[in-house]
Short mmCIF file of C-alpha atoms in Angstrom, two decimals:
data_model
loop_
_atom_site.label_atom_id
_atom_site.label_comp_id
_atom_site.label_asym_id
_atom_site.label_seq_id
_atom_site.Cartn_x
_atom_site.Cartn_y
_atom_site.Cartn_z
CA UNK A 1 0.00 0.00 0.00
CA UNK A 2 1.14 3.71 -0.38
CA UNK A 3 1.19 4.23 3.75
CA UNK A 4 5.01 3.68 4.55
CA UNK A 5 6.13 1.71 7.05
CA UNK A 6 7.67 4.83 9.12
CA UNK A 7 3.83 6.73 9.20
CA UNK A 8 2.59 3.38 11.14
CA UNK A 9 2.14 2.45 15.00
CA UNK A 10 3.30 -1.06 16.01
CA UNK A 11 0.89 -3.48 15.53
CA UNK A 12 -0.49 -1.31 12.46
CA UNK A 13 -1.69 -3.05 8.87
CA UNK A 14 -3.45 -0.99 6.56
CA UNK A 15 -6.85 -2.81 5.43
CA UNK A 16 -7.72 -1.07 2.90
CA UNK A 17 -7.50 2.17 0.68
CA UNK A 18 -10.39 4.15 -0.36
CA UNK A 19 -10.99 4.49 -4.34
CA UNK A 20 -12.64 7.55 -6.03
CA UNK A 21 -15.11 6.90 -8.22
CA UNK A 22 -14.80 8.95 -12.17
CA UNK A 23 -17.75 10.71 -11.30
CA UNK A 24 -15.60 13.02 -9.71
CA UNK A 25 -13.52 14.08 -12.66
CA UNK A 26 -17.03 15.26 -14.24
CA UNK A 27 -16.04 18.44 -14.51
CA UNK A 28 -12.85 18.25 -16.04
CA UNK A 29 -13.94 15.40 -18.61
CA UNK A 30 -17.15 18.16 -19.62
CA UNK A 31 -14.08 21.35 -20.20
CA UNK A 32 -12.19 18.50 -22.81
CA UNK A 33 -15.11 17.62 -24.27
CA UNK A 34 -15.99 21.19 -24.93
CA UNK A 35 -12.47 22.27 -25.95
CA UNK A 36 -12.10 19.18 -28.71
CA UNK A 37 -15.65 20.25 -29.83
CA UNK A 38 -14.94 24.20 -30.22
CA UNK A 39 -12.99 24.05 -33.59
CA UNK A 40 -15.91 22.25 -35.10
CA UNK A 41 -18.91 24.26 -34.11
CA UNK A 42 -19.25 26.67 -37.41
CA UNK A 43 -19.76 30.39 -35.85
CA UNK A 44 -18.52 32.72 -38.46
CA UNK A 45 -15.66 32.61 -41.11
CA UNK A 46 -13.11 34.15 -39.09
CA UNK A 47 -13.24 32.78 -35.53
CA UNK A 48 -11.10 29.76 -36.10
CA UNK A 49 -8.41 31.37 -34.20
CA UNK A 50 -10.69 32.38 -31.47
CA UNK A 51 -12.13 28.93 -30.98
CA UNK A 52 -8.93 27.56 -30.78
CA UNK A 53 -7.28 30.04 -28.37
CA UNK A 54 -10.79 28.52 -26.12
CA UNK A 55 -10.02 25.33 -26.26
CA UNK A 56 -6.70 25.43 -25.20
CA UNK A 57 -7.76 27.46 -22.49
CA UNK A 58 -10.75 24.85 -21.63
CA UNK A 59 -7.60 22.19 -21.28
CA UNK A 60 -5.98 23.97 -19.41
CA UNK A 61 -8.47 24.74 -17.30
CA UNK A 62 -9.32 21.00 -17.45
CA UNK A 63 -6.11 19.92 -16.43
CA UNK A 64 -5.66 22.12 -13.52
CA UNK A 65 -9.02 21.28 -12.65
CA UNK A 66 -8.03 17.47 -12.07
CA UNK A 67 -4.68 18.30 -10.61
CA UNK A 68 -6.96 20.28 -7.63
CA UNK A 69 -9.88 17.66 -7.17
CA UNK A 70 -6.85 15.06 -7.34
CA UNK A 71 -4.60 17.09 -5.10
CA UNK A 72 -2.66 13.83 -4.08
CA UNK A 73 -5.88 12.57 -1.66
CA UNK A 74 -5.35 9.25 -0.04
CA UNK A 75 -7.97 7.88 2.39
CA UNK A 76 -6.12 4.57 4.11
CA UNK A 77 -8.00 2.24 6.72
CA UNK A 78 -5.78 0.25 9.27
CA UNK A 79 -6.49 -1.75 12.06
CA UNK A 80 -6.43 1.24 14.24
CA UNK A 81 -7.02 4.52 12.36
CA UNK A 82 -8.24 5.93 9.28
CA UNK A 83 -5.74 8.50 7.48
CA UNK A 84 -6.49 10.93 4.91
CA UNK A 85 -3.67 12.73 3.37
CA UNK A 86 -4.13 15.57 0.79
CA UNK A 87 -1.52 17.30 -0.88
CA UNK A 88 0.89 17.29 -3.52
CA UNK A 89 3.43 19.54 -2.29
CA UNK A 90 2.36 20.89 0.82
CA UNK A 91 0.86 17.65 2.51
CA UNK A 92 -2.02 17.94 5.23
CA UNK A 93 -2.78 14.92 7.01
CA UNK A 94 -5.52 13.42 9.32
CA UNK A 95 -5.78 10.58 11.52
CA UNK A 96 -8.89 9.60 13.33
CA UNK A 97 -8.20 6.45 16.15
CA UNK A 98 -11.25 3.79 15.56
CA UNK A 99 -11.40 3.66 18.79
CA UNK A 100 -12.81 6.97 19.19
CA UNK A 101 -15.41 6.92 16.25
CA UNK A 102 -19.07 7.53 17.03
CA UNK A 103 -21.08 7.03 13.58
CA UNK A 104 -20.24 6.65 10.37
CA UNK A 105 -22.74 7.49 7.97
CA UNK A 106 -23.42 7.16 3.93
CA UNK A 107 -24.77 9.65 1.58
CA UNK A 108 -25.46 8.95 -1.77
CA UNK A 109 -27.76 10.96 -4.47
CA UNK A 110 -29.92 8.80 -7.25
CA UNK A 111 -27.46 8.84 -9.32
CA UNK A 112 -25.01 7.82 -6.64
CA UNK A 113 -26.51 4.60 -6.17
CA UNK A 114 -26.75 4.07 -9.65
CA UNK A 115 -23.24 4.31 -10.41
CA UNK A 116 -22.27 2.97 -6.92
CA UNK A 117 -20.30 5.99 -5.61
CA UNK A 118 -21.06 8.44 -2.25
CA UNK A 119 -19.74 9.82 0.88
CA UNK A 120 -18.66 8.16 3.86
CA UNK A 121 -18.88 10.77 6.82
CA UNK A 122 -17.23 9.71 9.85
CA UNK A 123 -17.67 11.62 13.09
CA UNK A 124 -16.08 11.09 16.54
CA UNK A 125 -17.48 13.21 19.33
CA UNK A 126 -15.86 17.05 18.24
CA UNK A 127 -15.06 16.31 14.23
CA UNK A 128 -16.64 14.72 11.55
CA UNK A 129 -14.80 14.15 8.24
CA UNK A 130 -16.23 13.44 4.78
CA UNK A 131 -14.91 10.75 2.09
CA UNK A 132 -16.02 12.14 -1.50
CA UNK A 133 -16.68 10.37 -4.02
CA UNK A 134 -15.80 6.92 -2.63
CA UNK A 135 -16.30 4.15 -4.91
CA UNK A 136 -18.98 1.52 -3.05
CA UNK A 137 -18.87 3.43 0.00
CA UNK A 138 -21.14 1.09 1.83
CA UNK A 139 -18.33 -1.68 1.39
CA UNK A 140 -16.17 1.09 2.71
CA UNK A 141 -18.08 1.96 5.92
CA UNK A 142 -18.88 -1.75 6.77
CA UNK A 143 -14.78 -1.93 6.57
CA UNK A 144 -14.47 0.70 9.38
CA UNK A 145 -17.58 -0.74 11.43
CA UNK A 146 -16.04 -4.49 10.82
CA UNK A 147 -12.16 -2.66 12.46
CA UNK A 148 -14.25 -0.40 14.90
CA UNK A 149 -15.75 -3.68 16.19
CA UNK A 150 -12.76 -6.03 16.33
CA UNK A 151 -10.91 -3.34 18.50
CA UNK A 152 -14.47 -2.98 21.08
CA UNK A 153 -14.11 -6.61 21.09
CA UNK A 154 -10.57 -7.14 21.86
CA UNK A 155 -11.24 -4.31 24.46
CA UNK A 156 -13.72 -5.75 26.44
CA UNK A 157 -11.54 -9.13 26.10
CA UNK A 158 -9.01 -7.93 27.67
CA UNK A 159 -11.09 -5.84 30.45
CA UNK A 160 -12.83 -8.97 31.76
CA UNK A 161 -9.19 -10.74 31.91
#
């Protein structure tokens, strides 16, 4: 996995790493669309230029567009936390312990659940933090409830020892 061994607490294994769905590259796909369209739409003898000064801006746009929503986002799920890192150069990172999670809750629109993509929110008693765009993020929350419970289990295990 893409955690490295020296970001990890002893005893740590990462389970699993959250995958965006395409759905949210929408924006960028719809800018090169447009721009590879523009030098074909007839408007006027002389725009050609114009159009294609456009739709280079549109790609550009497009591309910078995917290098934010990318932005170098990983969302990892260990035995004992759940990371997310953002950040290319400057890197911001967040761990939530399991042990400390409340509720973790799915939203999904219609088309969501069509194309099997939402947002995990989990929330411990202060913070909550959202998971865009996870691809099947009810696979992804039943993950974190199948860790959260494991560690309440081995808990209470070793409390009654």
């Amino acid at each position: 996995m893409s955690l490295s061994k020296n970001n990890m607490m002893e005893g740590e294994n990462v389970i699993c790493e959250a995958k965006f769905h395409y759905m949210i590259y929408w924006l960028p796909i719809l800018l090169t669309l447009l721009a590879v369209a523009l030098p074909f739409i007839p408007i006027g003898e002389n725009t050609l230029k114009y159009r294609l000064i456009f739709s280079g801006i549109f790609l550009v746009l497009a591309f910078l567009w995917y290098i934010v929503i990318n932005n170098g986002k990983k969302f990892v799920l260990t035995n004992k936390r759940i990371i997310l890192k953002t950040g290319i150069i400057m890197r911001n990172s967040k761990e939530l312990m399991l042990r400390k999670c409340e509720s973790i809750n799915v939203q999904q629109s219609i088309l969501g659940r069509i194309l099997n993509y939402g947002d995990v929110i989990v929330s411990t008693g202060e913070e909550k933090d959202v998971f865009k765009y996870i691809w099947g993020p009810m696979s992804f929350s039943t993950k974190i409830n199948e860790q959260i419970d494991k560690i309440s289990t081995s808990t209470n295990i070793e409390a009654n020892n």
